[in-house]
XYZ file of C-alpha atoms in Angstrom:
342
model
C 70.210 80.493 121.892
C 71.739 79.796 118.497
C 69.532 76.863 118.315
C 66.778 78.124 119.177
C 66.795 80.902 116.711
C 67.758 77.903 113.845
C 64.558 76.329 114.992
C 62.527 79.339 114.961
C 64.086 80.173 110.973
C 62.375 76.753 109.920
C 58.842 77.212 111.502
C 57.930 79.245 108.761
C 59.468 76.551 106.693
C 57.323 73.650 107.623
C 54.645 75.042 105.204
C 56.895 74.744 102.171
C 57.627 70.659 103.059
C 56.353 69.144 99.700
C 57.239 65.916 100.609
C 57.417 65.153 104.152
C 54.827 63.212 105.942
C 53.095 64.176 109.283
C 49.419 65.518 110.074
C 48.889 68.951 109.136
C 45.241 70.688 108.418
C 44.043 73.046 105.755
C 43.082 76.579 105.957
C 40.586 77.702 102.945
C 42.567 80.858 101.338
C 39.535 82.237 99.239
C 38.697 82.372 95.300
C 40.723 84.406 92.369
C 38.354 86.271 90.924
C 37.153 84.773 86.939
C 34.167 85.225 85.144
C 33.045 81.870 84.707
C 31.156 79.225 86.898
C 33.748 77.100 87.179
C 35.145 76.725 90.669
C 38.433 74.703 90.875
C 39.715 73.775 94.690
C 43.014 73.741 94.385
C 45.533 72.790 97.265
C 48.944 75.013 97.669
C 51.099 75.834 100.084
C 52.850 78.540 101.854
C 54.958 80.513 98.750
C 53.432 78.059 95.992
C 51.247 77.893 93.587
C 49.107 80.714 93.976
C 52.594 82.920 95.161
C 54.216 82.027 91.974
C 51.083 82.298 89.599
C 50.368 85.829 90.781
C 53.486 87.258 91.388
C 54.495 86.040 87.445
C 50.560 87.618 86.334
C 49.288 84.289 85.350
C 46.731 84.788 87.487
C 45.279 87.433 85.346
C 42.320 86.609 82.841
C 40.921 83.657 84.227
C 37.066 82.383 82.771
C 36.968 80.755 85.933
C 37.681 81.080 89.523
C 40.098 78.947 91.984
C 39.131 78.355 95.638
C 42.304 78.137 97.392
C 43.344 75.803 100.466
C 46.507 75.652 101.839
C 48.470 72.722 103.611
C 51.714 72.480 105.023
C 52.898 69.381 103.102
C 51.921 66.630 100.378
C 50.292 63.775 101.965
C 47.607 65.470 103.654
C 47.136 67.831 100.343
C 46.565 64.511 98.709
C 44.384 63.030 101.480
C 42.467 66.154 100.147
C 42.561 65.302 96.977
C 41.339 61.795 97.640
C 38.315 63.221 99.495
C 37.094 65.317 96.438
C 37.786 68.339 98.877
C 40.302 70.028 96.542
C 40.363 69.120 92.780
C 43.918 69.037 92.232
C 47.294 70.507 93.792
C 51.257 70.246 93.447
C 53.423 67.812 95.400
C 57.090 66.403 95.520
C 57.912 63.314 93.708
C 57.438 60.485 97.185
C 53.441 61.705 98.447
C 51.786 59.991 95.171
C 53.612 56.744 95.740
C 52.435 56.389 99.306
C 49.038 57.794 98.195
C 48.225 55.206 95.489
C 49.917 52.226 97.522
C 47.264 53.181 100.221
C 44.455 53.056 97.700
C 43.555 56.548 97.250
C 41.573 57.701 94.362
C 44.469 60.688 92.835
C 45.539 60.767 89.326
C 48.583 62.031 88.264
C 48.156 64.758 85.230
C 51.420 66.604 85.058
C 54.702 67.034 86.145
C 58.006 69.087 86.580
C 61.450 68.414 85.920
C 63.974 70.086 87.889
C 68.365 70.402 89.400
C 67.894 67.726 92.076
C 70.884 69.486 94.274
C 68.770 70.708 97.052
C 68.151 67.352 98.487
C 71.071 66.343 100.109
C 73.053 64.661 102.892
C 74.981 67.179 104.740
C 76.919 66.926 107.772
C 78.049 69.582 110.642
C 80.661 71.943 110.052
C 84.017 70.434 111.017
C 83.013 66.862 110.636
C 85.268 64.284 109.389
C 83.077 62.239 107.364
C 83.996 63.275 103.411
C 81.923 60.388 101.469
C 78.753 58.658 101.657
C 81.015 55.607 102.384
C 81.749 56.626 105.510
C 77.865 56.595 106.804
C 78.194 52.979 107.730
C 77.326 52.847 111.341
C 76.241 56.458 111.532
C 72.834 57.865 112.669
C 71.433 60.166 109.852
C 68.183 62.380 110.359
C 65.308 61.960 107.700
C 61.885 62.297 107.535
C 59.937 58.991 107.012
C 58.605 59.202 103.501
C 59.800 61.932 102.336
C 61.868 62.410 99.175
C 64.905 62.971 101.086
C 64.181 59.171 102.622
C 64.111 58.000 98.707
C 67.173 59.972 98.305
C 69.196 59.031 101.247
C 68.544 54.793 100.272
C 69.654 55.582 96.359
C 73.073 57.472 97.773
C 73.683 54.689 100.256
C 72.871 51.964 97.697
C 75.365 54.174 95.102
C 77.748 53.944 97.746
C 77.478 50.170 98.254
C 75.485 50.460 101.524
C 71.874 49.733 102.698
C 69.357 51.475 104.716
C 70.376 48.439 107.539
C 74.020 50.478 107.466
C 73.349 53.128 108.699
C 71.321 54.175 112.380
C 68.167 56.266 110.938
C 66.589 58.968 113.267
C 62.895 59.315 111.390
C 62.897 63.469 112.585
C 60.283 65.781 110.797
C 63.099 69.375 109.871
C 62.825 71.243 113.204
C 63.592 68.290 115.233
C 66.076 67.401 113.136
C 68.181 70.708 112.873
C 67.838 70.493 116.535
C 69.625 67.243 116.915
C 71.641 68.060 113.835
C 73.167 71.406 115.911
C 73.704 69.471 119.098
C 75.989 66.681 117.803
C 73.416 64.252 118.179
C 73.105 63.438 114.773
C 76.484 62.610 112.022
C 74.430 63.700 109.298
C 70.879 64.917 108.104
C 68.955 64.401 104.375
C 67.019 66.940 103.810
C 65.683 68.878 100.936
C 65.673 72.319 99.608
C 64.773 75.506 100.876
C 65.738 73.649 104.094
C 69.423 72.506 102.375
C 69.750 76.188 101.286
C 68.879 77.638 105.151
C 71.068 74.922 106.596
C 74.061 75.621 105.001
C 73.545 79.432 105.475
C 72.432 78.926 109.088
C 75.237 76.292 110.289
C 77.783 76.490 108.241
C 77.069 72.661 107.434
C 78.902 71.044 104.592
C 77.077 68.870 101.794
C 78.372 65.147 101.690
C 76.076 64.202 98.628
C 73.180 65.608 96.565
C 70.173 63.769 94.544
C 71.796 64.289 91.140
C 72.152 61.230 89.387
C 70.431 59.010 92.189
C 66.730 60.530 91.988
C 64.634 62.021 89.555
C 64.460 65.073 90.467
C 60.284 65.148 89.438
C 57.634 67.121 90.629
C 53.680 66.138 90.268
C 50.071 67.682 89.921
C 47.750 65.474 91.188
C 44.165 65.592 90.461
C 40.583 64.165 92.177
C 39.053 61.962 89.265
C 36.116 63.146 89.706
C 36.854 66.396 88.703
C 38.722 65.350 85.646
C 34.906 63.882 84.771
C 33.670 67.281 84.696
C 34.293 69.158 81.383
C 34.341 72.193 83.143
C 36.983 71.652 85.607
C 39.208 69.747 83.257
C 39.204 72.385 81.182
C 40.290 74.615 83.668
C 42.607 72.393 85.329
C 44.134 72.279 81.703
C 44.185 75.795 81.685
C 46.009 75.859 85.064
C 48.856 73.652 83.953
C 49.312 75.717 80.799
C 49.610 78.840 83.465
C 52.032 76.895 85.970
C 54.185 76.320 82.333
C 54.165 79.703 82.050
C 54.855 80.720 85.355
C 58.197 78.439 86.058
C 59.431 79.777 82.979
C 59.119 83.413 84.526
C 60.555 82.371 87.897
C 63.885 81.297 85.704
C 63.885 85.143 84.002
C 63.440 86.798 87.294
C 65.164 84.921 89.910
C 66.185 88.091 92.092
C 62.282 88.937 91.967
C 60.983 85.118 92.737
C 63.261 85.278 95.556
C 61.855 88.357 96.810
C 58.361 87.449 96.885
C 58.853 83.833 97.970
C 61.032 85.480 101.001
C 57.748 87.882 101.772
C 55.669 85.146 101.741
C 57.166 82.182 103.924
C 59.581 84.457 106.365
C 62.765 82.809 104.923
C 65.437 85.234 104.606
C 66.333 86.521 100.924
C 69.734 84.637 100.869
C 68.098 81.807 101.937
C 65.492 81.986 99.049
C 67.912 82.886 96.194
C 70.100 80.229 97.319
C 66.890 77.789 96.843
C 65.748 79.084 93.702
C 69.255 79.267 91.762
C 70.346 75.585 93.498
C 66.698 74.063 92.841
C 63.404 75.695 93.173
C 63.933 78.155 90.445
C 65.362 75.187 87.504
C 62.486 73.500 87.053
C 60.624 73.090 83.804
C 56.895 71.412 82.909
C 57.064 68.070 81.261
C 54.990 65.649 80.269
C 53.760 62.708 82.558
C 55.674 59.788 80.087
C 56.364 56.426 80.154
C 60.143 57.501 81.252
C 58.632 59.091 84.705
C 56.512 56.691 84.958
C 59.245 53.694 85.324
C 60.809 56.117 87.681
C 58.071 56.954 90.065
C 57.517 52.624 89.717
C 60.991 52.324 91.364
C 60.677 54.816 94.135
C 56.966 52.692 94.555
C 59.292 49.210 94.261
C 61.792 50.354 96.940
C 59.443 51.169 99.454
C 57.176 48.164 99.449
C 60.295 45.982 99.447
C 60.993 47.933 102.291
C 57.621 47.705 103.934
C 57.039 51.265 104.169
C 54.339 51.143 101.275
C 51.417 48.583 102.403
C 51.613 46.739 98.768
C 53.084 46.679 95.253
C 51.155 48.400 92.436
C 51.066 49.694 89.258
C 51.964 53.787 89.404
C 51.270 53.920 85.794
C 47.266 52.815 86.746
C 47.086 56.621 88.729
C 48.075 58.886 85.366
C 46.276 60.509 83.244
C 47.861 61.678 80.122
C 45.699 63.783 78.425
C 47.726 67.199 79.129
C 50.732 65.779 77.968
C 50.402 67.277 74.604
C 53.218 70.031 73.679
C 55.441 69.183 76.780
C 59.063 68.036 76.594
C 59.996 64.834 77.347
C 60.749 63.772 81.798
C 64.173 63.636 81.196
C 64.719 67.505 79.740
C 67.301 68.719 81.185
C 66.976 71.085 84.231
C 67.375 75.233 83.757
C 70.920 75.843 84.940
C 72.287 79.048 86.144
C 75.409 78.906 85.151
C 76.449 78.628 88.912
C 76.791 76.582 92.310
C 75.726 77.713 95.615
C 76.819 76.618 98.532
């Protein structure tokens, strides 16, 4: 029963997956009213963009409309994007890799920087594993392709192991709390609000986080074609300036983030708060430099050595730096609050 109720908690929570691969569909979620004739698709998901831009009033004023879509994680947003069906929408730091080593036509034109200590390794309550050392010859849940699979080779390789060390289960989150629950599994990576709901729900214990092994980066991705159209890159400037704006809210009202994020995706409050103070709720714009650049070309580099990405390419060849202007450097530091959650 107690499973069952863990695995009902995350449903909701499968719309929120910003990295993790899988099919998923998109649902159009209308236009914000403007007064221009500019229509901008852009692709969210469930308690993103269009949750955070509203609920911080940045959605007020607009010369031009947005057509929403939603979709319950990054590739297929992207695959979007890539089809000119949306002209631009947020994703984790792993879906752009795997986008441009397939080909597709995206362009990167901003970014976030944010606490990287909601993706994690944790392990079941009561186990006896204390280090990432002591993964050799485990199994360890992950989703293939996700940021938590970037994150779970860089804390292996810290800890002097390789991906062969270790006995991967590729799980997508609600099979993998399942397994994680039953024993079936020494340890799970995983990323936040999913960490945060985890170690509420379970009682699990984190083994290792992301910080100092992954970049902790965030990316809007736009369709080229729109970014030819003086209209829409306008706007989509516009949009980024907003988004700015709107993180920098989230950090001021946490309590009141958490509240409306909770409303929106059916994760408790705890769980929420815990997300935004250990990650959701740190991040800061930055600008799309040559620093995030070299790291999204090493997360690129692992995987095709790997063979997870079909070939080796240039990331830098899919950004567009023309919104960079008047945003701090990749490697600003994260907005801290001054406290751990656990």
């Amino acid at each position: 029963m107690r499973i069952r109720a863990l695995a009902a908690l995350l449903l909701p929570l499968a719309l929120l997956a910003t990295a993790c691969g899988g099919a998923s569909s998109a649902s159009s979620a209308g236009a914000t009213d403007g007064t221009g004739d500019v229509v901008l698709g852009v692709g969210d998901q469930k308690g993103g963009y269009e949750a955070i831009l509203r609920a911080s009033g940045e959605l007020d004023g607009l010369d031009y409309r947005i057509k929403w879509s939603t979709f319950s994680s990054g590739p297929p947003l992207l695959e979007a994007v890539q089809a000119e069906a949306v002209d631009i929408g947020g994703v984790g730091n792993t879906p752009p890799v795997f986008a441009a080593g397939s080909g597709s036509r995206i362009t990167v034109v901003g970014a976030t920087h944010g606490s990287s200590a909601g993706e994690a390794i944790v392990v079941p309550k009561g186990s006896p594993l204390t280090s990432p050392k002591q993964l050799r010859g485990r199994s360890v849940a992950v989703a293939q392709g996700s940021s938590a699979h970037y994150q779970l080779i860089a804390s292996l390789k810290r800890a002097g192991l390789g991906i062969d060390d270790v006995k991967l289960k590729y799980l997508q989150p609600a099979d993998a709390l399942a397994a994680f629950s039953r024993g079936r599994v020494d340890a799970w990576a995983i990323w936040d609000p999913y960490t945060s709901q985890v170690l509420r729900s379970t009682g699990a214990r984190v083994l290792t986080t992301g910080e100092g092994v992954v970049n902790g980066l965030g990316f809007q991705v736009a369709s080229p074609a729109a970014l030819k159209d003086p209209g829409k890159s306008r706007a989509i400037g516009d949009l980024l300036l907003r988004l700015k704006r709107a993180q920098a809210w989230v950090f001021k009202h946490p309590e009141e983030w958490a509240k409306v994020w909770a409303e929106e995706t059916g994760l408790p409050y705890e769980v929420a708060l815990d997300s935004v103070e250990r990650s959701h709720g740190t991040r800061v714009s930055v600008a799309v430099d040559p620093a995030a650049v070299a790291s999204e070309q090493r997360i690129a580099d692992t995987f095709a050595d790997l063979g997870l990405v079909p070939r080796r390419f240039d990331f830098a060849d899919f950004v567009d730096t023309r919104f960079n202007r008047d945003l701090p450097p990749s490697t600003t530091a994260p907005r801290s609050y001054g406290k751990a959650t656990s």
